Tab-separated table of C-alpha atoms in Angstrom:
chain	number	residue	atom	x	y	z
A	151	UNK	CA	1.861	-161.022	198.823
A	152	UNK	CA	-0.769	-163.752	198.575
A	153	UNK	CA	-0.074	-166.483	196.005
A	154	UNK	CA	-1.639	-166.306	192.572
A	155	UNK	CA	-3.775	-169.340	191.715
A	156	UNK	CA	-5.522	-169.922	188.410
A	157	UNK	CA	-7.787	-172.978	188.216
A	158	UNK	CA	-10.061	-173.659	185.272
A	159	UNK	CA	-11.793	-176.168	183.029
A	160	UNK	CA	-12.115	-175.561	179.325
A	161	UNK	CA	-13.442	-177.385	176.275
A	162	UNK	CA	-10.832	-175.599	174.148
A	163	UNK	CA	-7.437	-177.113	173.225
A	164	UNK	CA	-4.863	-176.258	175.884
A	165	UNK	CA	-1.948	-174.060	174.895
A	166	UNK	CA	1.054	-174.852	177.099
A	167	UNK	CA	2.699	-171.502	176.266
A	168	UNK	CA	-0.375	-169.624	177.434
A	169	UNK	CA	-0.468	-171.517	180.726
A	170	UNK	CA	3.254	-170.952	181.328
A	171	UNK	CA	2.770	-167.248	180.554
A	172	UNK	CA	0.105	-167.082	183.287
A	173	UNK	CA	2.676	-167.845	185.986
A	174	UNK	CA	5.401	-165.464	184.772
A	175	UNK	CA	6.654	-163.448	187.721
A	176	UNK	CA	9.735	-161.201	187.824
A	177	UNK	CA	10.487	-162.411	191.364
A	178	UNK	CA	10.679	-166.022	190.210
A	179	UNK	CA	13.743	-167.620	188.687
A	180	UNK	CA	12.099	-170.965	187.925
A	181	UNK	CA	8.972	-172.015	186.044
A	182	UNK	CA	8.026	-175.698	185.964
A	183	UNK	CA	5.243	-177.283	183.951
A	184	UNK	CA	3.504	-180.634	183.499
A	185	UNK	CA	1.326	-181.723	180.590
A	186	UNK	CA	-0.883	-184.821	180.603
A	187	UNK	CA	-1.367	-186.123	177.079
A	188	UNK	CA	-3.771	-188.605	175.490
A	189	UNK	CA	-2.109	-191.963	174.864
A	190	UNK	CA	-2.847	-194.363	172.036
A	191	UNK	CA	-3.382	-197.389	174.252
A	192	UNK	CA	-4.971	-198.297	177.585
A	193	UNK	CA	-3.975	-201.616	179.202
A	194	UNK	CA	-2.764	-202.835	175.827
A	195	UNK	CA	-5.941	-201.928	173.916
A	196	UNK	CA	-5.746	-199.418	171.071
A	197	UNK	CA	-7.518	-196.137	171.811
A	198	UNK	CA	-9.317	-194.051	169.201
A	199	UNK	CA	-10.182	-191.016	171.335
A	200	UNK	CA	-11.117	-189.934	174.869
A	201	UNK	CA	-13.944	-188.010	176.441
A	202	UNK	CA	-13.581	-186.181	179.746
A	203	UNK	CA	-16.641	-185.162	181.747
A	204	UNK	CA	-16.588	-183.225	184.991
A	205	UNK	CA	-18.630	-182.233	188.012
A	206	UNK	CA	-17.637	-178.795	186.913
A	207	UNK	CA	-18.198	-176.578	189.931
A	208	UNK	CA	-16.456	-179.013	192.272
A	209	UNK	CA	-13.655	-179.756	189.802
A	210	UNK	CA	-12.703	-176.081	189.646
A	211	UNK	CA	-13.008	-175.834	193.433
A	212	UNK	CA	-10.705	-178.849	193.933
A	213	UNK	CA	-8.155	-177.552	191.403
A	214	UNK	CA	-8.140	-174.281	193.333
A	215	UNK	CA	-7.808	-176.032	196.715
A	216	UNK	CA	-4.871	-178.048	195.376
A	217	UNK	CA	-3.289	-174.827	194.099
A	218	UNK	CA	-3.594	-173.312	197.580
A	219	UNK	CA	-2.088	-176.434	199.176
A	220	UNK	CA	0.925	-176.254	196.855
A	221	UNK	CA	1.490	-172.589	197.665
A	222	UNK	CA	1.165	-173.279	201.393
A	223	UNK	CA	3.665	-176.175	201.441
A	224	UNK	CA	6.276	-174.901	198.981
A	225	UNK	CA	7.580	-171.406	198.147
A	226	UNK	CA	5.449	-171.255	194.987
A	227	UNK	CA	4.311	-167.747	194.064
A	228	UNK	CA	2.028	-168.562	191.147
A	229	UNK	CA	0.318	-171.726	189.929
A	230	UNK	CA	-2.051	-172.481	187.074
A	231	UNK	CA	-4.028	-175.733	186.821
A	232	UNK	CA	-6.202	-176.193	183.751
A	233	UNK	CA	-8.056	-179.355	182.669
A	234	UNK	CA	-9.730	-179.830	179.332
A	235	UNK	CA	-13.181	-181.415	179.045
A	236	UNK	CA	-15.053	-182.860	176.072
A	237	UNK	CA	-13.682	-185.010	173.274
A	238	UNK	CA	-9.895	-185.279	172.926
A	239	UNK	CA	-7.766	-186.849	170.198
A	240	UNK	CA	-4.544	-188.858	170.597
A	241	UNK	CA	-1.737	-186.546	171.598
A	242	UNK	CA	-4.023	-183.793	172.870
A	243	UNK	CA	-3.187	-182.173	176.198
A	244	UNK	CA	-5.726	-183.126	178.883
A	245	UNK	CA	-4.235	-181.231	181.831
A	246	UNK	CA	-1.637	-178.492	182.115
A	247	UNK	CA	-0.066	-177.347	185.372
A	248	UNK	CA	2.544	-174.602	185.574
A	249	UNK	CA	4.097	-173.030	188.650
A	250	UNK	CA	6.687	-170.386	189.415
A	251	UNK	CA	8.961	-169.965	192.398
A	252	UNK	CA	12.104	-167.977	193.213
A	253	UNK	CA	14.501	-170.959	193.037
A	254	UNK	CA	14.028	-174.262	191.240
A	255	UNK	CA	15.035	-176.731	193.944
A	256	UNK	CA	11.639	-177.266	195.603
A	257	UNK	CA	9.640	-176.796	192.432
A	258	UNK	CA	9.857	-180.410	191.302
A	259	UNK	CA	8.299	-181.826	194.469
A	260	UNK	CA	5.600	-179.142	194.333
A	261	UNK	CA	4.731	-180.005	190.727
A	262	UNK	CA	4.669	-183.726	191.487
A	263	UNK	CA	2.321	-183.142	194.408
A	264	UNK	CA	0.092	-181.006	192.184
A	265	UNK	CA	-0.394	-183.590	189.430
A	266	UNK	CA	-0.520	-186.606	191.755
A	267	UNK	CA	-3.183	-184.912	193.867
A	268	UNK	CA	-5.230	-183.759	190.891
A	269	UNK	CA	-5.360	-187.339	189.644
A	270	UNK	CA	-6.978	-188.644	192.826
A	271	UNK	CA	-9.171	-185.740	193.894
A	272	UNK	CA	-10.518	-183.709	190.998
A	273	UNK	CA	-14.005	-184.939	189.979
A	274	UNK	CA	-13.314	-185.513	186.303
A	275	UNK	CA	-13.852	-188.859	184.539
A	276	UNK	CA	-12.324	-190.295	181.411
A	277	UNK	CA	-14.249	-192.408	178.936
A	278	UNK	CA	-12.118	-194.400	176.515
A	279	UNK	CA	-13.280	-195.008	172.949
A	280	UNK	CA	-11.336	-198.034	171.710
A	281	UNK	CA	-10.437	-198.916	168.137
A	282	UNK	CA	-12.387	-202.187	168.565
A	283	UNK	CA	-15.581	-200.155	169.105
A	284	UNK	CA	-15.839	-200.567	172.883
A	285	UNK	CA	-16.573	-197.463	174.993
A	286	UNK	CA	-15.695	-197.657	178.684
A	287	UNK	CA	-15.537	-195.386	181.709
A	288	UNK	CA	-12.204	-195.471	183.518
A	289	UNK	CA	-12.531	-195.661	187.294
A	290	UNK	CA	-9.507	-194.617	189.275
A	291	UNK	CA	-6.248	-193.168	188.012
B	300	UNK	CA	-36.393	-185.296	204.345
B	301	UNK	CA	-35.969	-185.877	200.626
B	302	UNK	CA	-32.602	-185.015	199.113
B	303	UNK	CA	-31.450	-184.911	195.512
B	304	UNK	CA	-28.155	-186.680	194.793
B	305	UNK	CA	-26.197	-185.858	191.639
B	306	UNK	CA	-24.711	-188.774	189.713
B	307	UNK	CA	-21.676	-188.862	187.431
B	308	UNK	CA	-19.884	-191.131	184.991
B	309	UNK	CA	-20.835	-194.812	185.171
B	310	UNK	CA	-23.362	-194.182	187.960
B	311	UNK	CA	-25.444	-192.088	185.560
B	312	UNK	CA	-25.599	-195.025	183.207
B	313	UNK	CA	-26.518	-197.500	185.946
B	314	UNK	CA	-29.326	-195.209	187.145
B	315	UNK	CA	-30.408	-194.098	183.678
B	316	UNK	CA	-30.544	-190.488	184.928
B	317	UNK	CA	-28.218	-187.781	186.205
B	318	UNK	CA	-29.699	-187.533	189.709
B	319	UNK	CA	-31.811	-189.533	192.136
B	320	UNK	CA	-34.061	-188.557	195.022
B	321	UNK	CA	-33.469	-190.225	198.361
B	322	UNK	CA	-35.654	-190.245	201.486
B	323	UNK	CA	-33.661	-189.764	204.677
B	324	UNK	CA	-34.552	-189.537	208.364
B	325	UNK	CA	-34.082	-186.128	210.030
B	326	UNK	CA	-30.564	-185.791	211.373
B	327	UNK	CA	-29.139	-188.158	208.750
B	328	UNK	CA	-25.400	-188.213	208.109
B	329	UNK	CA	-23.387	-189.248	205.067
B	330	UNK	CA	-23.199	-192.861	206.275
B	331	UNK	CA	-27.013	-193.029	206.347
B	332	UNK	CA	-27.144	-191.725	202.787
B	333	UNK	CA	-25.101	-194.597	201.383
B	334	UNK	CA	-27.385	-197.173	202.990
B	335	UNK	CA	-30.503	-195.329	201.867
B	336	UNK	CA	-29.311	-195.127	198.251
B	337	UNK	CA	-28.572	-198.850	198.181
B	338	UNK	CA	-32.059	-199.625	199.483
B	339	UNK	CA	-34.054	-197.123	197.440
B	340	UNK	CA	-32.090	-197.392	194.173
B	341	UNK	CA	-31.116	-201.038	193.680
B	342	UNK	CA	-29.527	-200.309	190.286
B	343	UNK	CA	-26.809	-198.394	192.148
B	344	UNK	CA	-26.428	-200.700	195.152
B	345	UNK	CA	-23.564	-202.833	193.855
B	346	UNK	CA	-21.647	-199.833	192.485
B	347	UNK	CA	-21.225	-197.803	195.673
B	348	UNK	CA	-18.160	-199.501	197.155
B	349	UNK	CA	-15.440	-197.093	196.037
B	350	UNK	CA	-17.752	-194.109	195.612
B	351	UNK	CA	-17.132	-190.991	197.720
B	352	UNK	CA	-19.818	-188.532	198.753
B	353	UNK	CA	-19.424	-184.816	198.047
B	354	UNK	CA	-21.412	-182.326	200.092
B	355	UNK	CA	-21.556	-178.712	198.900
B	356	UNK	CA	-18.731	-179.481	196.457
B	357	UNK	CA	-16.313	-180.867	199.047
B	358	UNK	CA	-15.563	-184.480	199.899
B	359	UNK	CA	-17.530	-185.561	202.960
B	360	UNK	CA	-16.931	-188.229	205.582
B	361	UNK	CA	-19.390	-190.687	207.108
B	362	UNK	CA	-20.080	-188.549	210.184
B	363	UNK	CA	-20.900	-185.344	208.302
B	364	UNK	CA	-24.486	-184.231	208.905
B	365	UNK	CA	-26.697	-183.555	205.887
B	366	UNK	CA	-29.275	-181.216	207.425
B	367	UNK	CA	-27.846	-177.904	206.127
B	368	UNK	CA	-26.296	-179.292	202.945
B	369	UNK	CA	-27.575	-177.879	199.651
B	370	UNK	CA	-25.772	-180.064	197.120
B	371	UNK	CA	-24.926	-183.767	197.353
B	372	UNK	CA	-23.099	-185.793	194.721
B	373	UNK	CA	-21.756	-189.311	194.375
B	374	UNK	CA	-18.161	-189.328	193.132
B	375	UNK	CA	-16.939	-192.594	191.558
B	376	UNK	CA	-13.135	-193.082	191.536
B	377	UNK	CA	-11.905	-190.173	189.433
B	378	UNK	CA	-9.835	-190.526	186.275
B	379	UNK	CA	-8.871	-187.014	185.246
B	380	UNK	CA	-5.396	-185.697	184.646
């Protein structure tokens, strides 16, 4: 059976339970997930909020390509990769990745590859709004 | 040929717009594009160092030809996730 890959961008708040539910598979004994969350400081400066903007068509395409790479390298049966765009508050979830495989052992490396690769390849950019009033694009992860 | 190049993030601010038009010789490749942008759009010239080029929504390399490409974008170092 071909792997199941769900890749999407959304301006809506991410629901980790919903993303985990997407990868449920009766043949899989392990589900692993990663959430990226908005932190209150960046290089020691207090953050008020973040904005994410994307080259949307390519961002979804890259998320999907990364999903396929994970399923090709590890015995992952289902993977979901969802990134939020727009304005996010402290503590909000910016990216959620969940994957399912028959046995847990290789799942950790697969999940690490997924998030590490998303952070260097997916064309999405973060703009930090600092408490001191400064607004700055972040270049590089 | 004239191509349209999509801009994102800080590059949009440097250019003051979300895309620029660039004149290229026939048979141009990605490497030619970088040089042409620097010459024709000086506001972007000093910001191209770490920028990657995307062609038809995939990352390109210097040797990739542009003749059949329908969408070109400049991708500054990404900061998603």
